[in-house]
C-alpha positions as CSV (number, residue, x, y, z in Angstrom):
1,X,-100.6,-94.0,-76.6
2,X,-103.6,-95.9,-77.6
3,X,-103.8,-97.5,-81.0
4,X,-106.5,-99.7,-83.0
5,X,-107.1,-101.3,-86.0
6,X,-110.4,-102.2,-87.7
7,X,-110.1,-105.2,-90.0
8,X,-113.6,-105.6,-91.9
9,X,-115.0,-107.7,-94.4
10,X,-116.9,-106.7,-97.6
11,X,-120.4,-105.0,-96.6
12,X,-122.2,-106.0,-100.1
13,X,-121.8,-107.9,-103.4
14,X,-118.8,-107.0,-105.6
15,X,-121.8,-106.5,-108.8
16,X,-122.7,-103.1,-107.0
17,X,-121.4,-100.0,-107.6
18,X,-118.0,-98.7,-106.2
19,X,-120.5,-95.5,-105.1
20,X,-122.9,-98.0,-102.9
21,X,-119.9,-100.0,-101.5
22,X,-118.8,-96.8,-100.3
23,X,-121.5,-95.8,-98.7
24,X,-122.3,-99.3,-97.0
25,X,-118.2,-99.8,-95.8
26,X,-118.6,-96.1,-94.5
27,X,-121.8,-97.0,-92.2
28,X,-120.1,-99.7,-91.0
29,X,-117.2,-98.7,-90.2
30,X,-118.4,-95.3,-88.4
31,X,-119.9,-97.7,-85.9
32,X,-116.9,-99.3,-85.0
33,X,-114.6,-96.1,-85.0
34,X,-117.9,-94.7,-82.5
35,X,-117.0,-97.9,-80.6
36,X,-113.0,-97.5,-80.9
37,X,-113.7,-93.4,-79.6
38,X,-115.6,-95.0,-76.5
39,X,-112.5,-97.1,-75.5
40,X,-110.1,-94.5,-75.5
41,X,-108.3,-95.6,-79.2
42,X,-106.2,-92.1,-79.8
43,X,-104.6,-93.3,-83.1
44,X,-106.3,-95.8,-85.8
45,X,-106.0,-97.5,-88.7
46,X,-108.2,-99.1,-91.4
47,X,-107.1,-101.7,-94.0
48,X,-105.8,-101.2,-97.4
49,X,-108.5,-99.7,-99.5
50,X,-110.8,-99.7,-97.0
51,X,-114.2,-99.0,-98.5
52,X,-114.0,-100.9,-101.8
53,X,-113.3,-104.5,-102.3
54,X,-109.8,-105.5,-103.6
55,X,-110.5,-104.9,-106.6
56,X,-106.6,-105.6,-108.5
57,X,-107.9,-109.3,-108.6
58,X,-109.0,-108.7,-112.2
59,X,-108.6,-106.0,-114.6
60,X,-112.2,-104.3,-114.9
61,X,-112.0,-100.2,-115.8
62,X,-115.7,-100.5,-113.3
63,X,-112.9,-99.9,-110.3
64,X,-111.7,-96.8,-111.8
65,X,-114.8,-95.3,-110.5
66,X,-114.2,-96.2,-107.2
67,X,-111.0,-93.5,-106.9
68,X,-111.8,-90.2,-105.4
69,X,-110.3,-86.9,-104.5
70,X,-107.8,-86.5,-101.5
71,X,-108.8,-84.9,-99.3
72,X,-112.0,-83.1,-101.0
73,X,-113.2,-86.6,-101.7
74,X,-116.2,-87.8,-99.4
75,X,-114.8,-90.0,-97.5
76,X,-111.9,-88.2,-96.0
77,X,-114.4,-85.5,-95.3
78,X,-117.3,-88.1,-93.4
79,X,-113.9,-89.9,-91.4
80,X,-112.2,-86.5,-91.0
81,X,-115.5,-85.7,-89.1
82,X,-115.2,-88.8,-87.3
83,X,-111.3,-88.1,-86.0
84,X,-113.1,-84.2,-84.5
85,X,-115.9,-86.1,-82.7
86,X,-113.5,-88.7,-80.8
87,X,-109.9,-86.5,-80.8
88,X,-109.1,-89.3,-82.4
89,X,-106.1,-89.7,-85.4
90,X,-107.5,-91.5,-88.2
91,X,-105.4,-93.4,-91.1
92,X,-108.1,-93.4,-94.0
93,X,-106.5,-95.7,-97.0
94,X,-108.3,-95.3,-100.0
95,X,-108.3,-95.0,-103.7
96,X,-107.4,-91.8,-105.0
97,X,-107.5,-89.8,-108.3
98,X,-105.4,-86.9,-108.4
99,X,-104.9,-84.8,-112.0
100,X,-105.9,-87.8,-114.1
101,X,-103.8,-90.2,-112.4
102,X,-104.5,-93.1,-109.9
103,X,-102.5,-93.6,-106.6
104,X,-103.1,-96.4,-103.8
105,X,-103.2,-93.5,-100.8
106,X,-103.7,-93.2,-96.9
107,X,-105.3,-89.9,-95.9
108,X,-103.7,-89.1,-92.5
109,X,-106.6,-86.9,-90.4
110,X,-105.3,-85.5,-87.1
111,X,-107.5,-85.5,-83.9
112,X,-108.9,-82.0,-84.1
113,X,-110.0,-83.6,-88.2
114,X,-107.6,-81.5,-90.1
115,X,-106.1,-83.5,-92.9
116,X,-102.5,-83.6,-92.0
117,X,-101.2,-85.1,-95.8
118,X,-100.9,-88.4,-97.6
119,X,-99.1,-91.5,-98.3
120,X,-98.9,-92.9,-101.7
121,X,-98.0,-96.4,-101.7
122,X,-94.6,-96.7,-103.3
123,X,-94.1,-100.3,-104.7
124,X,-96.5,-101.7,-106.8
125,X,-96.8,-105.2,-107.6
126,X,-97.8,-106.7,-110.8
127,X,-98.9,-110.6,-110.1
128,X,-101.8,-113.4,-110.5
129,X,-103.4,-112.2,-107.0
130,X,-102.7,-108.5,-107.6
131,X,-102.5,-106.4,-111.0
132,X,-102.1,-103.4,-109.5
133,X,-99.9,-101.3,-112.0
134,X,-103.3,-101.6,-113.7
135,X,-104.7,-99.1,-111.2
136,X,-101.9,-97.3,-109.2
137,X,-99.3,-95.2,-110.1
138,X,-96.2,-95.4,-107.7
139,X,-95.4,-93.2,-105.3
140,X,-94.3,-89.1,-106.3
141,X,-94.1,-88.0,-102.5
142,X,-91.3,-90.6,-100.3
143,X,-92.0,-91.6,-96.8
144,X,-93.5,-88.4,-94.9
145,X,-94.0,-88.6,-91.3
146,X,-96.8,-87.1,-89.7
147,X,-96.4,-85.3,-87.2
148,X,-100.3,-86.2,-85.4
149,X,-100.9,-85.2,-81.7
150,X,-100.3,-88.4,-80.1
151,X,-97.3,-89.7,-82.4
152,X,-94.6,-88.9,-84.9
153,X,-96.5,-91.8,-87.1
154,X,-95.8,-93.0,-90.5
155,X,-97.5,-94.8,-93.1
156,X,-96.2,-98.2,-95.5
157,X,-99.2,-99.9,-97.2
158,X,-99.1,-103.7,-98.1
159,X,-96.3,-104.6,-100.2
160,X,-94.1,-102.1,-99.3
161,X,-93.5,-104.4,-96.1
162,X,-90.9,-106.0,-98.5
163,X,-88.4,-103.6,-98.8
164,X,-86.5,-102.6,-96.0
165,X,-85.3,-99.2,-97.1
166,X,-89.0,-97.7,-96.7
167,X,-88.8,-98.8,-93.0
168,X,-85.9,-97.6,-92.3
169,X,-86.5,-94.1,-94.3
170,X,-89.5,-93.8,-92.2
171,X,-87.3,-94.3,-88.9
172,X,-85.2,-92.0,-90.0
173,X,-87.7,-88.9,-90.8
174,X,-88.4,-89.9,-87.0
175,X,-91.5,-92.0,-87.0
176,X,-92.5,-93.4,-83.9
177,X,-95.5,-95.3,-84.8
178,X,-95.7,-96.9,-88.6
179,X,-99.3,-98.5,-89.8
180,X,-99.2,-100.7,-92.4
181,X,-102.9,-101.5,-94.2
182,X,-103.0,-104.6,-96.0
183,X,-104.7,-106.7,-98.4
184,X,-103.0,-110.1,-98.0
185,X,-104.1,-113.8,-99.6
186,X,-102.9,-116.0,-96.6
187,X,-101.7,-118.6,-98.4
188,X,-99.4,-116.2,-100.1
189,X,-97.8,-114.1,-97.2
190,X,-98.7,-115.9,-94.2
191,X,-95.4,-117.2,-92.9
192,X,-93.6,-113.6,-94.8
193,X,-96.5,-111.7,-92.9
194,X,-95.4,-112.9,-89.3
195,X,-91.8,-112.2,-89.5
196,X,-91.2,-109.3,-91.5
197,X,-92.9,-106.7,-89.5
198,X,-91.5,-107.9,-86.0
199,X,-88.3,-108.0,-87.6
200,X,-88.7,-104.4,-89.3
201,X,-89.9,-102.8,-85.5
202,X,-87.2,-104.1,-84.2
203,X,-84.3,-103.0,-86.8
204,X,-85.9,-99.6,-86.6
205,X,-86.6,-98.9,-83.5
206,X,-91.1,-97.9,-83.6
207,X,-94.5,-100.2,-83.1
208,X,-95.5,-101.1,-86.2
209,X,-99.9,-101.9,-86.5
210,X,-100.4,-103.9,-88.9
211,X,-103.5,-104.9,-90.5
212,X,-105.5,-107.3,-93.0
213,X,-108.7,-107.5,-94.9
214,X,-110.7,-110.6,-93.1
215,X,-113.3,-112.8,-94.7
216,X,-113.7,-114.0,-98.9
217,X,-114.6,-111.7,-101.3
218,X,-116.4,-112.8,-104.7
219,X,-114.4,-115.2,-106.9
220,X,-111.7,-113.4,-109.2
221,X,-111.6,-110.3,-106.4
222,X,-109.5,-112.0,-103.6
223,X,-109.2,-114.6,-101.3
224,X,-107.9,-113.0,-97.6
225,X,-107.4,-114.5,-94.6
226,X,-110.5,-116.1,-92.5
227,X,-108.4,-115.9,-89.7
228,X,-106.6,-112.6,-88.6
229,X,-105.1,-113.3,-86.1
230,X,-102.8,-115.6,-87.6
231,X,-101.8,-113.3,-90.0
């Protein structure tokens, strides 16, 4: 199997609207999963939140706007497009709103673009870099396993990493292949970042792709690395 990972910094000021971020993270990400589909990649990944900024920073209801629907939302329909045209299985984490309440989710999009499920993050951190219990609720659904055309493959998103029971609950619902999207200050999690995922592959058994937002978004939004691939 063939996996990849796109790790991508903000496309556009954090002032704009969660709507025009969007739209510009979609754009530029479609060109890089068109150049992922050229080199084979059967099963990717995006980053935590992947077309908004990291928004749990600060506590601003503006970000609230930036959930949508899963999957009816637009842009698990515009990737879910973009899994058909490559045969490609795409792990879409985003920022859903489902019955008046606010999850931290990864759309899983087999290659023929059917929507497969979802993953709810299930630990939620409240701290300086990351208020998140502002804006998600914690997990209702466990630790599904998808069962995609190239993989059994299971999903763990950013702090989860922490807690070894998730790993091994995925390994035991039989995942083969576990993404973990991230969005990870350096100076926070660097040294946690390269040991607890090796270790957590090995315990259990599957490949474990895990990824980071890259780059400096606006003052009071987050600091992540500059340099991926040290973390």
């Amino acid at each position: 199997m063939k996996a990849g990972l796109i790790q991508m910094s903000l496309k556009g000021e954090t002032d704009l609207s969660p709507d025009v971020l969007r739209e510009h993270m979609l754009d530029a990400h479609e060109k890089l999963i068109d150049q992922a589909g050229a080199q084979g990649v059967q099963v990717l990944c995006m980053q935590e939140i992947f077309n908004q900024p990291y928004f749990c920073a600060v506590t601003d209801d503006k970000w609230f706007n930036a959930a949508e629907e899963v999957p009816d939302g637009p842009t698990v329909q515009r990737i879910s497009s973009l899994a058909r045209k490559h045969e490609m299985v795409i792990v879409a984490p985003i920022y859903e709103i489902d019955d008046g309440k606010y999850y931290n989710t990864a759309a899983v999009i087999d290659a023929d673009g059917r929507y497969l499920g979802k993953y709810r993050k299930n630990h939620i951190p409240n701290l300086p870099q990351g208020k998140e219990t502002y804006y998600f609720e914690p997990s209702n659904m466990g630790y599904p396993v998808f069962d995609t055309r190239y993989c059994k493959l299971g999903v763990y998103i950013c702090y989860d990493r922490h807690f070894p029971e998730g790993w091994r609950a995925l390994a035991l619902n039989g995942a083969e292949y576990v993404v973990n999207p991230s969005a990870t200050p350096a100076d926070l999690s660097r040294y946690l970042w390269q040991i607890e995922q090796p270790a957590a592959a090995v315990a259990n058994g599957f490949f474990i792709g895990a990824i980071n937002r890259v780059g400096r978004e606006a003052p009071g939004i987050s600091a992540t690395s500059t340099d991926p691939a040290t973390l």
